[in-house]
mmCIF file of C-alpha atoms in Angstrom:
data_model
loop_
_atom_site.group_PDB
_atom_site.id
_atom_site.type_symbol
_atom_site.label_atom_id
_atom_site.label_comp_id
_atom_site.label_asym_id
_atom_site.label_seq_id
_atom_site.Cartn_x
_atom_site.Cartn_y
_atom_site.Cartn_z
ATOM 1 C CA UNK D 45 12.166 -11.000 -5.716
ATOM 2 C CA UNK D 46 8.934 -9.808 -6.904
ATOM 3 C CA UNK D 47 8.567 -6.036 -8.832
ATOM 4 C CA UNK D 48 5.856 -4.583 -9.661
ATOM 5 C CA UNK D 49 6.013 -1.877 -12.212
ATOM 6 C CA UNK D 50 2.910 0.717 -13.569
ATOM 7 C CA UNK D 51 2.982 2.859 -16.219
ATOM 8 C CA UNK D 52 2.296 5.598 -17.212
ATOM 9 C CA UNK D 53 3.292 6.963 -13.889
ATOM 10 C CA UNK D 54 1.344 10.157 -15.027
ATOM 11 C CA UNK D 55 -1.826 10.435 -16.822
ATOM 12 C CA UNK D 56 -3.242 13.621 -17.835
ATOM 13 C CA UNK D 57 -7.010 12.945 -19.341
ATOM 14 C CA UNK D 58 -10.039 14.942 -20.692
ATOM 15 C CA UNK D 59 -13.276 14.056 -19.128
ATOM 16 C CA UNK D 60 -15.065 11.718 -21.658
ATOM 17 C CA UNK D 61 -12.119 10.303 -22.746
ATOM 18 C CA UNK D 62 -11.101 6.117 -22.007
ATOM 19 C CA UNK D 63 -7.407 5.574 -21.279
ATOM 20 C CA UNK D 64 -5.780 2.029 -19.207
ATOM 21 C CA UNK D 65 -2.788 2.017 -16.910
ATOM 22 C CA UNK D 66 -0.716 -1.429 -17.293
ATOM 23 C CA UNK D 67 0.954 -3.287 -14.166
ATOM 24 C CA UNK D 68 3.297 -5.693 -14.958
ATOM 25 C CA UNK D 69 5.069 -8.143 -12.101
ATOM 26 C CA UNK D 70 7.926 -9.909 -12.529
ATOM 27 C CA UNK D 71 7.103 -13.398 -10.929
ATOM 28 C CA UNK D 72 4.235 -16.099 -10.722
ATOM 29 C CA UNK D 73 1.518 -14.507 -8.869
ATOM 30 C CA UNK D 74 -1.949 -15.446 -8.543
ATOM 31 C CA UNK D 75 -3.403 -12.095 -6.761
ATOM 32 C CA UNK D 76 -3.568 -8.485 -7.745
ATOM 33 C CA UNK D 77 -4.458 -5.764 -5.970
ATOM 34 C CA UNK D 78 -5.777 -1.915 -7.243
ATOM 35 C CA UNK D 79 -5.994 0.942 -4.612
ATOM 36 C CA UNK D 80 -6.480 4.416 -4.911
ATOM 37 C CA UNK D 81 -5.239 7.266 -2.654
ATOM 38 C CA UNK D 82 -6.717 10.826 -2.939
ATOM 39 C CA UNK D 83 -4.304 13.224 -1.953
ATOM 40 C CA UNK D 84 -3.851 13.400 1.906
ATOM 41 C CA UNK D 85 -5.302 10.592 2.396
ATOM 42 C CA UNK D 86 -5.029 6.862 3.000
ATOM 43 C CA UNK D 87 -5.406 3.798 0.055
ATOM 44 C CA UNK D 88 -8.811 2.790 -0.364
ATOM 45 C CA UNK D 89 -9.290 -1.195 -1.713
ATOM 46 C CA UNK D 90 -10.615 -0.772 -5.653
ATOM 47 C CA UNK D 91 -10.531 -4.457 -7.012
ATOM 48 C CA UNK D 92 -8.996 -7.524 -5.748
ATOM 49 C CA UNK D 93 -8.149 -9.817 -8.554
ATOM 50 C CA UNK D 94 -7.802 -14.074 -7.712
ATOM 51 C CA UNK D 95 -7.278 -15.878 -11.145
ATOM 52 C CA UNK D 96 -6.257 -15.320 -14.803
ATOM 53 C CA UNK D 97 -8.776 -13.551 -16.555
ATOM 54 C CA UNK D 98 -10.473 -12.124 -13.522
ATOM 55 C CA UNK D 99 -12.313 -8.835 -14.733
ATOM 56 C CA UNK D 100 -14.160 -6.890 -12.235
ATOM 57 C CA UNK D 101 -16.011 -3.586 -12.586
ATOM 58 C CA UNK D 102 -16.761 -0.817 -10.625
ATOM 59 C CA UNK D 103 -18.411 2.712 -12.372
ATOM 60 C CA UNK D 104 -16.353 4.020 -14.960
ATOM 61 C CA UNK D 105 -13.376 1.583 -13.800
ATOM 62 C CA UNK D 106 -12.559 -2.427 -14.954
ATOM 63 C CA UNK D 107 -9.314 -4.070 -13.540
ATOM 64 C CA UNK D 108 -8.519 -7.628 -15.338
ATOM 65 C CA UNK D 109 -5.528 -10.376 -14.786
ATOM 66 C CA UNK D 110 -3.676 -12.026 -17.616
ATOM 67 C CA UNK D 111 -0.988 -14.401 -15.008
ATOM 68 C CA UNK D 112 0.419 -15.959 -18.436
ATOM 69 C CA UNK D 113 1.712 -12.360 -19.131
ATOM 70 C CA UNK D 114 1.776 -10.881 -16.010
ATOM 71 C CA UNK D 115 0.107 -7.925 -16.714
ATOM 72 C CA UNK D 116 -2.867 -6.280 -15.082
ATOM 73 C CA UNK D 117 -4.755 -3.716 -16.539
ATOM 74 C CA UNK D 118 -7.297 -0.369 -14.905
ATOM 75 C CA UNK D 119 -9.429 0.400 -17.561
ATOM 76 C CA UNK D 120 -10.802 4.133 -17.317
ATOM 77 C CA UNK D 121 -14.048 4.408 -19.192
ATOM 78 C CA UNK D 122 -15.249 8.118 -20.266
ATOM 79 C CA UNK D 123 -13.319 10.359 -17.397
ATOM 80 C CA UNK D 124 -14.903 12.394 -14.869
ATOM 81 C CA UNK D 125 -13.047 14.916 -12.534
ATOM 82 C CA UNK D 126 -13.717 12.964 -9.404
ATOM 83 C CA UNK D 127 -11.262 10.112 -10.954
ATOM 84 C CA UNK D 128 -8.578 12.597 -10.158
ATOM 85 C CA UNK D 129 -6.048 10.175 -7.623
ATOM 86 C CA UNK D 130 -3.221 8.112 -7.472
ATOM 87 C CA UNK D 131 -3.528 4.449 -8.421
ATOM 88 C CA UNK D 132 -1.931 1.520 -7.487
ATOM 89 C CA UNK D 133 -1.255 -1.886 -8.024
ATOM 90 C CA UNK D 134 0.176 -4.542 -5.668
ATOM 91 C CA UNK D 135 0.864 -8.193 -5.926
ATOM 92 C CA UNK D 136 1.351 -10.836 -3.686
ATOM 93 C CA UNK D 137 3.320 -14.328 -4.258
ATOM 94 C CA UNK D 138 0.598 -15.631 -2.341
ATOM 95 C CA UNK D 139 2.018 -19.315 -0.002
ATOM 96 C CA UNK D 140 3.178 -18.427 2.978
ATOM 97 C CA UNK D 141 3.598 -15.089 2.494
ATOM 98 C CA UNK D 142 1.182 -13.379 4.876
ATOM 99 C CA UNK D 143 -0.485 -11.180 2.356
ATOM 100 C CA UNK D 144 2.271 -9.132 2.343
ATOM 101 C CA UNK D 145 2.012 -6.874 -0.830
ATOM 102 C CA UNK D 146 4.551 -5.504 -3.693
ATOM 103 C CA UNK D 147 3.400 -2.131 -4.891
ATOM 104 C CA UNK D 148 3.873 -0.362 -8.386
ATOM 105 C CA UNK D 149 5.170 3.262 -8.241
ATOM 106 C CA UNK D 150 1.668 4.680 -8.820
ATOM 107 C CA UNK D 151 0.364 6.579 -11.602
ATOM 108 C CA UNK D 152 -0.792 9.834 -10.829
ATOM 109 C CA UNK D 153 -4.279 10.654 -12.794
ATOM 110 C CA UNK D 154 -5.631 14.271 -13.213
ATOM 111 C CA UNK D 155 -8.632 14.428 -15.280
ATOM 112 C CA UNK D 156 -8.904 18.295 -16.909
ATOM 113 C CA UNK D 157 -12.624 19.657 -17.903
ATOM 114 C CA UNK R 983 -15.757 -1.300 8.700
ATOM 115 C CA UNK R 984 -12.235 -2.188 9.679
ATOM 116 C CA UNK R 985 -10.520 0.743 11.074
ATOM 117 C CA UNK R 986 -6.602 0.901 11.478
ATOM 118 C CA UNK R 987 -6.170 3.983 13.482
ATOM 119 C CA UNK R 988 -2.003 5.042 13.902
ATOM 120 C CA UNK R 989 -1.445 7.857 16.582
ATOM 121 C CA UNK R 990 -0.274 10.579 14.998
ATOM 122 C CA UNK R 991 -1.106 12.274 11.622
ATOM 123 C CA UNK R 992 1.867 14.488 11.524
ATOM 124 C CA UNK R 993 5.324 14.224 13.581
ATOM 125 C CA UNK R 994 8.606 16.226 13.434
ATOM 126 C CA UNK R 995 11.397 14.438 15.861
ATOM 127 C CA UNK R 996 15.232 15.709 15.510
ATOM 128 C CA UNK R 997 18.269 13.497 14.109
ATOM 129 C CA UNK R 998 19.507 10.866 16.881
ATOM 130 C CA UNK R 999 15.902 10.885 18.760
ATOM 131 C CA UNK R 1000 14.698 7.498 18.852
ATOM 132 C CA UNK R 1001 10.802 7.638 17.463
ATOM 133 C CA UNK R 1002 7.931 5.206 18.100
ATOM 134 C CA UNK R 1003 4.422 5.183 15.653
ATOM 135 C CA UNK R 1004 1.760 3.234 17.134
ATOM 136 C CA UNK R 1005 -0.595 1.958 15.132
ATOM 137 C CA UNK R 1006 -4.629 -0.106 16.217
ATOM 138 C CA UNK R 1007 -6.722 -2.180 14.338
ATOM 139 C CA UNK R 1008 -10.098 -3.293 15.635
ATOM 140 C CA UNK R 1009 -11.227 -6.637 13.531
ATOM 141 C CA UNK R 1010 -9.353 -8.965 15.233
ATOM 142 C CA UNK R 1011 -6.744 -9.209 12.163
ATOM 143 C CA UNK R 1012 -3.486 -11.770 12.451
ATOM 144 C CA UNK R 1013 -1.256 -9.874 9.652
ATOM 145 C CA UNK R 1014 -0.221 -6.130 10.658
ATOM 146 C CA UNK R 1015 2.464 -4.241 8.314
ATOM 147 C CA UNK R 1016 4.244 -1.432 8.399
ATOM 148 C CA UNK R 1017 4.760 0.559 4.920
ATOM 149 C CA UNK R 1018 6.796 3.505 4.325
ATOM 150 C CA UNK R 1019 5.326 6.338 1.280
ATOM 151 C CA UNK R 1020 7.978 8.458 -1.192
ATOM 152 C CA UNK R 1021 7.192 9.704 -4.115
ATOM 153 C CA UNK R 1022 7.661 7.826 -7.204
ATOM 154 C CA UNK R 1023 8.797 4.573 -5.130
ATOM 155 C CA UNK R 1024 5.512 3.468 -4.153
ATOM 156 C CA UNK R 1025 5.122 1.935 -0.784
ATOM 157 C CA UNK R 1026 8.013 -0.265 0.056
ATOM 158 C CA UNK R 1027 7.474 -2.608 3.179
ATOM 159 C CA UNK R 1028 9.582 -2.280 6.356
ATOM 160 C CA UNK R 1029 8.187 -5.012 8.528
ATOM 161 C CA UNK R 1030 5.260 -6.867 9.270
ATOM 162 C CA UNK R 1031 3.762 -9.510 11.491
ATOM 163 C CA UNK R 1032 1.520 -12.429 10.906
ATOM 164 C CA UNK R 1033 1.167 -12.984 14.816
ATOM 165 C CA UNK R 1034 1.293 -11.562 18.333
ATOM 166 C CA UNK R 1035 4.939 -11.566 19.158
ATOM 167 C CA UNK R 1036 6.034 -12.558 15.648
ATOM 168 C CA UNK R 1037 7.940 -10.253 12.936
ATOM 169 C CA UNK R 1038 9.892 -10.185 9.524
ATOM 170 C CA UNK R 1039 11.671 -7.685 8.106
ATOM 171 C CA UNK R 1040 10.263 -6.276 4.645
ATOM 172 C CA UNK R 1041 12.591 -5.146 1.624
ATOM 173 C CA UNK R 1042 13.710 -1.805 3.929
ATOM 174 C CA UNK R 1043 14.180 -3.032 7.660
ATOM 175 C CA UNK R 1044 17.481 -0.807 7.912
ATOM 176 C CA UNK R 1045 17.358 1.703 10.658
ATOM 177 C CA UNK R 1046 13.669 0.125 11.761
ATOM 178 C CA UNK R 1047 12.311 -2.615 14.435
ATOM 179 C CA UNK R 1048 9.006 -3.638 15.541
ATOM 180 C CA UNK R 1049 7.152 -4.630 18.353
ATOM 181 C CA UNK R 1050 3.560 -6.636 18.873
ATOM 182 C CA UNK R 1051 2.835 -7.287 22.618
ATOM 183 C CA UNK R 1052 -0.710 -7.728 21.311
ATOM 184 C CA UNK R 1053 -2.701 -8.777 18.417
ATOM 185 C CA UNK R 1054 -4.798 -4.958 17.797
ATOM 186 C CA UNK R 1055 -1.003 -2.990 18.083
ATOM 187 C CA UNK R 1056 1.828 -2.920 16.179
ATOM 188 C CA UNK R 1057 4.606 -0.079 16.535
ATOM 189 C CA UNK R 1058 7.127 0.766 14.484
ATOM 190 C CA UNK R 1059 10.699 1.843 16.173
ATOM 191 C CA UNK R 1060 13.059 4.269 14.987
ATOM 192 C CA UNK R 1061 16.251 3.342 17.288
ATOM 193 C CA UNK R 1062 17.987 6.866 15.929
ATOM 194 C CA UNK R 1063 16.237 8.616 13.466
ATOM 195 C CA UNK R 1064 18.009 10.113 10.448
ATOM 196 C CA UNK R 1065 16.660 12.211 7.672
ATOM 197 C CA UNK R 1066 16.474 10.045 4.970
ATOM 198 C CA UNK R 1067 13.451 8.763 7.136
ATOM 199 C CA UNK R 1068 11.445 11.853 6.551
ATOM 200 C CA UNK R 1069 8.324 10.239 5.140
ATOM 201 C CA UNK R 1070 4.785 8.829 4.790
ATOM 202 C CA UNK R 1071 3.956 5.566 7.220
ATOM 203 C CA UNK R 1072 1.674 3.906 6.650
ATOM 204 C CA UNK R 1073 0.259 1.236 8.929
ATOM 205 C CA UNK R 1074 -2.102 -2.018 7.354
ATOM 206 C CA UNK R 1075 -3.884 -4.928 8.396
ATOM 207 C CA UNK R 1076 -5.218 -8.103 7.087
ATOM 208 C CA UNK R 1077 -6.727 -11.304 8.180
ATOM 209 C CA UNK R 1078 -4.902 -14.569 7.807
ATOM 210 C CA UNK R 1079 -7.076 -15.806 5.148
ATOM 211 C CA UNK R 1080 -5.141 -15.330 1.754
ATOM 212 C CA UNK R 1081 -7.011 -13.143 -0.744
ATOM 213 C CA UNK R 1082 -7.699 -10.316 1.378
ATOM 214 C CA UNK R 1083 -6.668 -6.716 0.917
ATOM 215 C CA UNK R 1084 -4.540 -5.179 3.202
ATOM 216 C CA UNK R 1085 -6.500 -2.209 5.126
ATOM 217 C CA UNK R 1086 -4.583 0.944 5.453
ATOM 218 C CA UNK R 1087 -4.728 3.661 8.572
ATOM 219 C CA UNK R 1088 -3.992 7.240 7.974
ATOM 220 C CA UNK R 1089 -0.733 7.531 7.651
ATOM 221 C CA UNK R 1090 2.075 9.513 9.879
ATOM 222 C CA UNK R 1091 4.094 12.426 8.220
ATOM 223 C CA UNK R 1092 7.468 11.831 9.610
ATOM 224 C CA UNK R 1093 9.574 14.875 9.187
ATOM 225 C CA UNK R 1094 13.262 14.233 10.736
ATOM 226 C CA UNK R 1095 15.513 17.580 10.850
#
């Protein structure tokens, strides 16, 4: 059974400062998902990640793969307020699975002035 | 843009009623899954569906069933609801290609007194 766990789970930052939430799954898989949810509303695709040692980069965030040590990592370069959300990762065992996705407990990010 | 639309943003039924959320998605997608929302669990699946007609139960099918008639709707049945199924839904497609991020609707704030 695959689990998918993030931490922190909460992440108070300064604006400015650079801080990385870790996802680590527990069994071979060869995709990994970020999203983001601002409060209310739905999850919003971030990165989608395909192979080991995928990096992708978006503004002040960078998601990468490592599938040797099943970890994932969201990179937060110099904060800004509207980075204030909940993030999540998700991974899928990929086959015949269907794209169904696992999803970490989400890490709650509040960036102060 | 893909849009996954589910009926109702907010819904309070009564213990025993039986409850059904509806949920539309307009690109044609095979996969369709139904997620439920707590706090500091994630989402955990319930069901999904990788076809008209076709469904598997997730890691929480208890108290749930589904139903696709067609390929754009998927609804998500609860036969007598209870209140530890107060919570967020949240309704996703995807195509059958592998790869591709699930799309998310809205969500539905269950509330079950």
């Amino acid at each position: 059974e695959l689990k998918v766990e993030q931490n922190p789970l909460f992440l108070s930052m300064q604006e400015g400062k650079n801080y990385t939430i870790y996802c680590n799954y527990s069994t071979t898989s060869d995709r990994l998902y970020w999203y983001r949810q601002d409060p209310g509303k739905s999850l919003e695709s971030l990165f989608v990640l395909l192979s080991n040692g995928a990096v992708k980069q978006e503004g002040r965030l960078m998601a990468s793969l490592d599938t040797k040590a099943r970890l994932s990592t969201l990179h937060i370069t110099a904060a800004v307020h509207d980075l204030s959300a909940t993030y999540f990762c998700a991974s899928s065992s990929g086959g015949t699975s269907y794209g169904k996705l696992t999803f970490g407990q989400g890490t709650i990010l509040t960036v102060h002035p | 843009d893909v849009k996954v639309t589910q009926s109702s943003r907010y819904l309070v039924k009564r213990t025993g009623e039986k409850v059904f959320l509806e949920c539309v998605q307009d690109m044609d997608h095979e996969n369709m899954f139904w997620y439920r929302q707590d706090p500091g669990l994630g989402l955990r699946l319930i069901y999904f569906s990788y076809d008209v007609k076709m469904k598997e139960k997730g890691d929480i099918p208890e108290g749930y069933s589904v139903s696709r008639e067609k390929k754009e709707r998927f609804s998500l049945i609860l036969e007598s609801a209870s209140t530890n199924q107060t919570s967020m839904y949240l309704c996703a497609s995807s195509p059958a290609l592998g790869g591709s991020p699930l799309h998310f609707g809205n969500g539905t704030r269950l509330t079950v007194t």
